[in-house]
Structure formats: structure tokens, C-alpha cells
Short mmCIF file of C-alpha atoms in Angstrom, two decimals:
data_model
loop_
_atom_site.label_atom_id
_atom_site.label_comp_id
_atom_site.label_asym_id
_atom_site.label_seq_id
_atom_site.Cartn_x
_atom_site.Cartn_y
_atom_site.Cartn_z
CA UNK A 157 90.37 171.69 69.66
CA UNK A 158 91.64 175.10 70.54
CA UNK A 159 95.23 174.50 69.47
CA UNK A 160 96.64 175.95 66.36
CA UNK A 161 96.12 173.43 63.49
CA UNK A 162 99.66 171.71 62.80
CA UNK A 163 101.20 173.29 59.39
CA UNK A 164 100.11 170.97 56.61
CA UNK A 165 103.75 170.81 54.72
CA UNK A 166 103.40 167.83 52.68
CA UNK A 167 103.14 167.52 48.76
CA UNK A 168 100.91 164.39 48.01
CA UNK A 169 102.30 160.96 47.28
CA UNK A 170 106.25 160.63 46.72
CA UNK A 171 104.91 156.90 45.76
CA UNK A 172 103.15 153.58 46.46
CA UNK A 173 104.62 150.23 45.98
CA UNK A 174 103.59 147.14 45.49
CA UNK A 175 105.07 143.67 44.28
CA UNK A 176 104.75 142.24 41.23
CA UNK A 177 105.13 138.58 39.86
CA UNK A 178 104.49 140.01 35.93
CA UNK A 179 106.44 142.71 35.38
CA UNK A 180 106.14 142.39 31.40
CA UNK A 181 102.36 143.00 32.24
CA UNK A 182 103.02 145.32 34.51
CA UNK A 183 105.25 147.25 32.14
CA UNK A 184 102.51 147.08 29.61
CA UNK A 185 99.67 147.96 31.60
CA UNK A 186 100.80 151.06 33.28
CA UNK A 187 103.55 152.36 30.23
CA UNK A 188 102.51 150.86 27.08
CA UNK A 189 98.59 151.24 27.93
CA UNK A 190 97.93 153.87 29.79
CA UNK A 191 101.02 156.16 28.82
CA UNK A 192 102.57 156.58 31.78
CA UNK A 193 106.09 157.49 31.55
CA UNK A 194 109.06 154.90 33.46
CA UNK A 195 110.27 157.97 35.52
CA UNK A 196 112.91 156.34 37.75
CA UNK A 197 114.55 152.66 38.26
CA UNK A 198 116.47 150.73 40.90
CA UNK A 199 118.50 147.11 39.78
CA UNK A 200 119.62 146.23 43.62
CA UNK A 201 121.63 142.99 44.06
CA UNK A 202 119.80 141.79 47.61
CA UNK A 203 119.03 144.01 50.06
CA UNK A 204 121.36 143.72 53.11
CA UNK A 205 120.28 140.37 54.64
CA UNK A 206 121.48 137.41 52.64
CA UNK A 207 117.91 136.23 52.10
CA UNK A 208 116.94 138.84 50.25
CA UNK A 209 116.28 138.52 46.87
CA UNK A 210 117.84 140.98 43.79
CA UNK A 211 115.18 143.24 42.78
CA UNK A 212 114.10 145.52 40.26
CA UNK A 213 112.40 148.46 41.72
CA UNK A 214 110.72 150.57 39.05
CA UNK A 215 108.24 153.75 38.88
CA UNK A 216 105.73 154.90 36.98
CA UNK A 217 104.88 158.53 36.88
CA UNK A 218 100.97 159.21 38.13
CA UNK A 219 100.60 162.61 37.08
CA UNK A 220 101.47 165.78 39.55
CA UNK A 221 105.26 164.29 39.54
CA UNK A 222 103.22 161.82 42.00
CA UNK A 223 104.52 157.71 41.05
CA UNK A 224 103.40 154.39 41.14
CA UNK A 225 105.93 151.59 42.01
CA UNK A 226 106.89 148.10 41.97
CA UNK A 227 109.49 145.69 43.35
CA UNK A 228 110.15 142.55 40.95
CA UNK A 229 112.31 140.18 43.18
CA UNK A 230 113.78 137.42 40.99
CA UNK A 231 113.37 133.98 41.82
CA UNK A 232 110.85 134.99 44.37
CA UNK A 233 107.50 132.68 44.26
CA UNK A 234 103.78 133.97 44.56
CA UNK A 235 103.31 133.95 47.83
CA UNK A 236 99.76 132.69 48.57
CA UNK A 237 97.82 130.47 46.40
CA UNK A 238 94.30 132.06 46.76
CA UNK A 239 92.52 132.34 43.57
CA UNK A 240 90.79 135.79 45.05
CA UNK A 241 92.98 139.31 45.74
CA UNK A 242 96.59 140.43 44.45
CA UNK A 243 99.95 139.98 44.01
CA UNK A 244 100.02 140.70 47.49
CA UNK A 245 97.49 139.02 49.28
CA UNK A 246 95.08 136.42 48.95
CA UNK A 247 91.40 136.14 50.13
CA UNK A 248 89.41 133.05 50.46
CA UNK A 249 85.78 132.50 50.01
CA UNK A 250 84.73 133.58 53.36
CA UNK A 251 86.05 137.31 52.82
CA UNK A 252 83.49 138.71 51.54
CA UNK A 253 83.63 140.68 47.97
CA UNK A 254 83.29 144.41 49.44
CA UNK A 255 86.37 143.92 51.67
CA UNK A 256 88.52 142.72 49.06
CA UNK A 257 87.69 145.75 46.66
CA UNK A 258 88.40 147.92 49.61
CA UNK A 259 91.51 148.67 49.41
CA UNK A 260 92.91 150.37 45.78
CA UNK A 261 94.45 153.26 44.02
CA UNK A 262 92.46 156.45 42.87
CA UNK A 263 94.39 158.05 39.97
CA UNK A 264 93.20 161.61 39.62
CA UNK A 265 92.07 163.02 36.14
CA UNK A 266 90.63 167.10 35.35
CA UNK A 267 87.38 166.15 33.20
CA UNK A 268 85.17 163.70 31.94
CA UNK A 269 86.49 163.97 28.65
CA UNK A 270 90.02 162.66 30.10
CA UNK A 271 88.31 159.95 32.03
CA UNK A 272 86.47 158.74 29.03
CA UNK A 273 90.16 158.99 27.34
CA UNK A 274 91.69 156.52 29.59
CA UNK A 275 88.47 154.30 29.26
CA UNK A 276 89.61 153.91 25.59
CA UNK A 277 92.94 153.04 26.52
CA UNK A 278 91.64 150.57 28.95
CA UNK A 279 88.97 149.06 26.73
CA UNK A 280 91.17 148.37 23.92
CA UNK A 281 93.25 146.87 26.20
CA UNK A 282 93.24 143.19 27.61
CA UNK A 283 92.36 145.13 30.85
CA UNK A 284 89.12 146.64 30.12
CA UNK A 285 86.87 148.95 32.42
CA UNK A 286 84.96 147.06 34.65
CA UNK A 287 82.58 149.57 35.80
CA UNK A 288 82.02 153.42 35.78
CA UNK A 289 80.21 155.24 38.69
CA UNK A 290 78.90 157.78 39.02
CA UNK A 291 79.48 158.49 42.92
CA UNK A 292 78.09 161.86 45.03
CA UNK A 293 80.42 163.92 43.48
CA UNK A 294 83.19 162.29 41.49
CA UNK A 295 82.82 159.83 38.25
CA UNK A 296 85.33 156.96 38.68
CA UNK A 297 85.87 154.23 36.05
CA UNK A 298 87.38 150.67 37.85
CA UNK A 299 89.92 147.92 36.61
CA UNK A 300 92.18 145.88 38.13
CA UNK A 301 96.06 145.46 36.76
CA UNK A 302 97.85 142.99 35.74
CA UNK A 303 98.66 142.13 39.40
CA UNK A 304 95.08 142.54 40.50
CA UNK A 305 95.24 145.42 42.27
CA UNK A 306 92.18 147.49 41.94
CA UNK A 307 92.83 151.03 39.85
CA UNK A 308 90.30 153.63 39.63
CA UNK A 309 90.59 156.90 37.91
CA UNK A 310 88.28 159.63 39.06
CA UNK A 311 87.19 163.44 38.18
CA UNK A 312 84.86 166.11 40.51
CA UNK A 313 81.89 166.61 38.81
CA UNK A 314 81.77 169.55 40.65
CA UNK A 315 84.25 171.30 43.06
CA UNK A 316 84.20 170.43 46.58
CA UNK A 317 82.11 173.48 48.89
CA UNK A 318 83.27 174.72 52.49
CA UNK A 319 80.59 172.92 53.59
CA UNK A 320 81.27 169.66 52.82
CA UNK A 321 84.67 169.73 54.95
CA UNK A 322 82.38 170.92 57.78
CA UNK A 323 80.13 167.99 57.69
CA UNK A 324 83.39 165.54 57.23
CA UNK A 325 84.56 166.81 60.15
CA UNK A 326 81.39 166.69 62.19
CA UNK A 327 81.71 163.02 60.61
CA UNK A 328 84.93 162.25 61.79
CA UNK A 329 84.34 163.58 65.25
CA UNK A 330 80.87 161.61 65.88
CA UNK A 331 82.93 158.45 64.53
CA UNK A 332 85.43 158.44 66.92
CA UNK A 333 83.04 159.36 70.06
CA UNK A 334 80.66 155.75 69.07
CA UNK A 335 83.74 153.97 68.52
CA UNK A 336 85.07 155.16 71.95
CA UNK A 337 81.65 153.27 73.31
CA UNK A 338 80.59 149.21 73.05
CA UNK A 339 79.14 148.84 69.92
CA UNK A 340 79.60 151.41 67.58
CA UNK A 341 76.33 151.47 64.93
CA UNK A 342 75.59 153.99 62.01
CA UNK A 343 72.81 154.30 63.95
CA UNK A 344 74.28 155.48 66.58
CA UNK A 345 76.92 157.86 64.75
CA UNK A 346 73.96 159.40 62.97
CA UNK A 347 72.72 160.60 66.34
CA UNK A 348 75.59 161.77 67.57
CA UNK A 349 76.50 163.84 64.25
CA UNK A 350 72.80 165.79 64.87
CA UNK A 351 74.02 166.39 67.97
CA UNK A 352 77.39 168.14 67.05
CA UNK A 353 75.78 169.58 63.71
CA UNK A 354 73.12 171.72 66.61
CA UNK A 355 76.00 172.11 68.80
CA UNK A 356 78.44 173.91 65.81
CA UNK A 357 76.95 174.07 62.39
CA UNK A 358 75.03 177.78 62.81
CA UNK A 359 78.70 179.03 64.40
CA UNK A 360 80.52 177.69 61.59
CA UNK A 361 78.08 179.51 58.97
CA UNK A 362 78.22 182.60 61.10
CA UNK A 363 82.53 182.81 60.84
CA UNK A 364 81.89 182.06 57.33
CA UNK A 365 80.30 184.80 56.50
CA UNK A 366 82.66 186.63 58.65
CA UNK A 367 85.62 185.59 56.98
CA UNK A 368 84.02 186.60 53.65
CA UNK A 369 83.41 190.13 54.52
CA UNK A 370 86.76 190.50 56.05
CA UNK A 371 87.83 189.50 52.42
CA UNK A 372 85.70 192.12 50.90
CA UNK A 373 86.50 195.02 53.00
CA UNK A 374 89.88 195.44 52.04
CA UNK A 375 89.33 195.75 48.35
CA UNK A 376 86.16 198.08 48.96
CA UNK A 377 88.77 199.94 50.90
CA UNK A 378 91.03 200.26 47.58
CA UNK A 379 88.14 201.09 45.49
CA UNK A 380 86.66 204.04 47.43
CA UNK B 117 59.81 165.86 67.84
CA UNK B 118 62.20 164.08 64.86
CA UNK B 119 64.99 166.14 62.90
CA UNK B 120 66.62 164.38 59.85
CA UNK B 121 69.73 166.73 59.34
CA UNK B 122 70.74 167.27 55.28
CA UNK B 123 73.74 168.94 54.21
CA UNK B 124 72.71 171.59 51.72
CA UNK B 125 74.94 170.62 48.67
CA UNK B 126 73.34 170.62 45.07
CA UNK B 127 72.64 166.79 45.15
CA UNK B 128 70.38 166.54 48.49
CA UNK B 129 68.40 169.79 47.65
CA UNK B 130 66.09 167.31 46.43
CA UNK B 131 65.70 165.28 49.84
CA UNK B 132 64.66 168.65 51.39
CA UNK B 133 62.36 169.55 48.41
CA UNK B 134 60.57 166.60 48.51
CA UNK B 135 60.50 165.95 52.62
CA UNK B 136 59.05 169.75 52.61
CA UNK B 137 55.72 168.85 50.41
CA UNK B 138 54.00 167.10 53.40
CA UNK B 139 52.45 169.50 55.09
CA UNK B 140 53.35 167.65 58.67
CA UNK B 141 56.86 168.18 58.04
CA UNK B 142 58.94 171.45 58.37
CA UNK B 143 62.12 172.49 56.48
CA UNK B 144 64.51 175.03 58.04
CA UNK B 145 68.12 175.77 58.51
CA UNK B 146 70.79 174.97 61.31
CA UNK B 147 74.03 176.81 59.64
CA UNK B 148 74.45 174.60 55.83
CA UNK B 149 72.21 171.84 56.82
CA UNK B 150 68.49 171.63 56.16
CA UNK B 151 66.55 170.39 59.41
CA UNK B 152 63.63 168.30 58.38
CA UNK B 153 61.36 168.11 61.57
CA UNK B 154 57.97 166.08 62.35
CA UNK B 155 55.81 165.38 65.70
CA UNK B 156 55.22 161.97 63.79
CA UNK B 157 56.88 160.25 60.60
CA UNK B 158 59.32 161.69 58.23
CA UNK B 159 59.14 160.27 54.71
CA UNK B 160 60.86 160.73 51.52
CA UNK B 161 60.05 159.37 48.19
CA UNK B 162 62.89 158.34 46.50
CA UNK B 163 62.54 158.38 42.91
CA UNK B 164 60.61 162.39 43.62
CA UNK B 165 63.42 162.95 44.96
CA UNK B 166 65.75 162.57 41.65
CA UNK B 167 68.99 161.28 43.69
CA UNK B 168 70.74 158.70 42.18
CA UNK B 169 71.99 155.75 44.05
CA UNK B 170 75.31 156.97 45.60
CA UNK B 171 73.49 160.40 46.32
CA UNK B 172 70.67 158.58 47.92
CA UNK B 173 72.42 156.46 50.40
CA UNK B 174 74.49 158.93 52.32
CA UNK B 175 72.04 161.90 52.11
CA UNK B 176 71.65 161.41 56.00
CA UNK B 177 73.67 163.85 58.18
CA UNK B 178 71.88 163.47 61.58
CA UNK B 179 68.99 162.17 63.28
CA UNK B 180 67.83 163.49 66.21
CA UNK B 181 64.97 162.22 68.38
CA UNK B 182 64.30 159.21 65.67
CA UNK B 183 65.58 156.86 64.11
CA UNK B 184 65.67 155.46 60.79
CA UNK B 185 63.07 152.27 60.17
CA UNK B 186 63.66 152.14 56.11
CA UNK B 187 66.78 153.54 53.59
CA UNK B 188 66.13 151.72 50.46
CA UNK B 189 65.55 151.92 46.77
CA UNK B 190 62.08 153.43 47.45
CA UNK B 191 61.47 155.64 50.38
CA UNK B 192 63.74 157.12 53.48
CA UNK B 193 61.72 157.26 56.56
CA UNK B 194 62.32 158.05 60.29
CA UNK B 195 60.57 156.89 62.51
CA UNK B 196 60.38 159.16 66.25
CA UNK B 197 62.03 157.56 68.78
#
């Protein structure tokens, strides 16, 4: 806790990849639909052991110079035959639906007016929006790709206060003291947050306003 | 005593508006949460309270000295423990 916070030095996502078994869908989904240029390319022949397959390894540019990837390996079989999840990984009927929409890719956009623009593109598509939410404090449209991965694009409907990073840290430290203990409940995480929120929240509001008159003082300072 | 612990953000100023009309319960402040307190039952009226569904469910910060007996479409309410 008292320790200098470690410099924060890195620059968002270089890129995420995932397989695909479609890539003319692929292509079409993510260049041809959505407009997102082919930034960068890889043909390998194998991959070092002899059982690996050639590959094409292609990117999409995300916006922010950020990219979305994908490895096409030729010859290479699905490899699960579950009728539920992705190109990656099946689910069968016992996983149940929340879990499987877990895990997916939140594409950032600046307004609503670019988030409905990419619901056009998607619903004229043969990949059309399946839902748009409007969450606590972002609006996120949902489809899944050609490979079934879930994609959401998502704006701020408002920008994020200093607050809010207090409370998700208050959050983050109650979560990890009930899941240091047997059987960790929201219940039991909500305590322990009104705990730490007594213990730190009037102290945090208090070098708030601190900081903020530090920041004023200076520039009364040029003024007078 | 009870306290159900809000974060004061422009969405839950509602929860705090709306917990604060029963004359049992009192609003105040610990730093940028609102502190909803009660000797007995806290309750909150959903659909007074304007939040829509994402909003609603994860209004809760903290409870202290209670716990929570319903969180649904209708009403929040904490219960002392």
C-alpha cells in the first residue's frame, strides 16, 4: 500500500488473436463490413515443429493503431464439434448461457452517433446487432462474427469521475479479502466494502480537495 | 443501526433521493458516498427511483450492520442484521 505505484508504461492492445476456420467471412466481416483497414499480414510455411500447419496470420486495424488478429492454418479441422461457442471453443448444454457470453471484445467508439453508425453497418449486414444496452455508464451494441466470437462496440455516456476509481478500488480490495476466506458471497463483499469505504472514503475526499487547491494556487499566484 | 453505502455519481442520486423521503431513514455523507442509515428497515422504491436496469442492480456500495433481504425489479431493501 505505501509503495510508490509501479510506472504505468504501456500503450493499450498491440493485438488479440484468435483462429479462424472462415477467413472469407472473416475478411468480410471485419474489412468489407465494418471498414476496418488489413493493416499487416504474415504467410508462414509451418511454424518450427513439423506438425505445424502453414498459416496465414492477418490484422485488422481497431482504431488507436490498436489490431484485431487471426491465424488461418490450412488444412487444419474445427476442433470441437459443439454446436454452442467459437472457433475456439465449444460449450455444451450444461454451460450455462452467461458464461459463454463472458468472454468478448469491446471495440471503443467517441459518440452515440458513431455507435449508431456501425449499427448500420452491422444491420445491413448478414451479422446484424443483436442487442444494444444501455449499461451504468456506457451504451454497447452486441454481435457475434463470423467465427462466433462475441463483438461489442461501446461509448461513455458520460466521462468517468475520480470517484468512481475510488469505489473500484475499494471493490477490488474487499474482493480479494472474501475470496482470501471459505466462501466468498456478494453478500459478504458488500460488507466488507462498507467497511473499507468508513475506513478511507472521507480521507480520499479530503486529499482531493487538497490536490485541487494545490492546482489552483499556482495560477492565482501568476494572476496576482 | 443499518448503513446502505451509495456512490454519489449522477445515476444513484436517485437511490439516495428516494431512500431520504422516509422520515425513519437518514441521508448523509462519508467522503463521495451517500450513507443511508435506519434503526429498522431501509427501503427503496424502484421505479421512484428512475434507475434503469443496469443502474439499479449495482447501486449497492456497502452494507453495514444489515443485510440485503430483496434487490429486484421493484424495491431494494435491507434488512438490520
Amino acid at each position: 500500500m505505501t509503495d510508490a505505484p509501479l510506472e504505468h508504461k504501456v500503450r493499450g492492445v498491440d493485438h488479440a488473436a484468435f483462429p479462424t476456420f472462415d477467413p472469407a467471412a472473416t475478411v468480410r466481416f471485419y474489412r468489407d463490413v465494418l471498414g476496418f483497414p488489413v493493416v499487416h499480414s504474415i504467410c508462414a510455411a509451418g511454424w518450427g515443429p513439423e506438425d505445424h500447419p502453414d498459416f496465414i496470420h492477418f490484422f485488422f486495424d481497431i482504431g488507436n493503431d490498436d489490431r484485431i488478429a487471426f491465424f488461418y492454418y490450412f488444412g487444419l479441422e474445427r476442433q470441437h464439434e459443439q454446436a454452442r461457442g467459437d472457433a475456439y471453443a465449444g460449450f455444451g448444454p450444461e454451460v450455462p448461457e452467461f458464461f459463454v457470453r463472458s468472454r468478448h471484445l469491446a471495440i471503443h467508439v467517441d459518440d452515440q452517433d458513431d455507435l449508431l453508425e456501425y449499427r448500420r453497418r452491422l444491420d445491413a449486414s448478414s451479422w446484424p446487432v443483436e442487442m444494444q444496452i444501455q449499461h451504468e455508464t456506457i451504451e454497447s451494441i452486441y454481435t457475434h462474427d463470423p467465427n462466433g466470437y462475441m463483438v461489442e462496440f461501446t461509448r461513455a455516456m458520460r466521462p468517468v469521475t475520480p470517484q468512481e476509481d475510488l469505489d473500484a478500488n475499494l471493490t477490488i480490495d474487499a474482493l480479494l479479502d472474501v475470496v482470501g476466506e471459505p466462501e466468498p458471497t456478494f453478500g459478504k463483499l458488500l460488507a466488507r466494502k462498507a467497511e473499507l469505504i468508513v475506513e478511507r472514503a472521507a480521507d480520499w475526499e479530503l486529499a482531493q480537495e487538497r490536490t485541487r487547491q494545490q492546482e489552483q494556487e499556482p495560477a492565482q499566484g501568476v494572476t496576482s | 443501526m443499518t448503513a446502505l453505502y451509495v456512490l454519489d455519481v449522477p445515476e444513484n442520486t436517485g437511490v439516495a433521493k428516494v431512500a431520504a423521503e422516509d422520515p425513519e431513514v437518514t441521508v448523509g455523507r462519508v467522503g463521495p458516498y451517500f450513507e443511508i442509515t435506519a434503526d429498522g428497515s431501509i427501503v427503496v422504491d424502484r421505479r421512484a427511483t428512475g434507475c434503469r436496469h443496469a443502474v439499479w442492480y449495482s447501486c449497492v456500495a456497502g452494507i453495514a450492520g444489515g443485510r440485503i433481504v430483496q434487490h429486484d425489479k421493484d424495491a431494494l431493501r435491507v434488512e438490520p442484521a
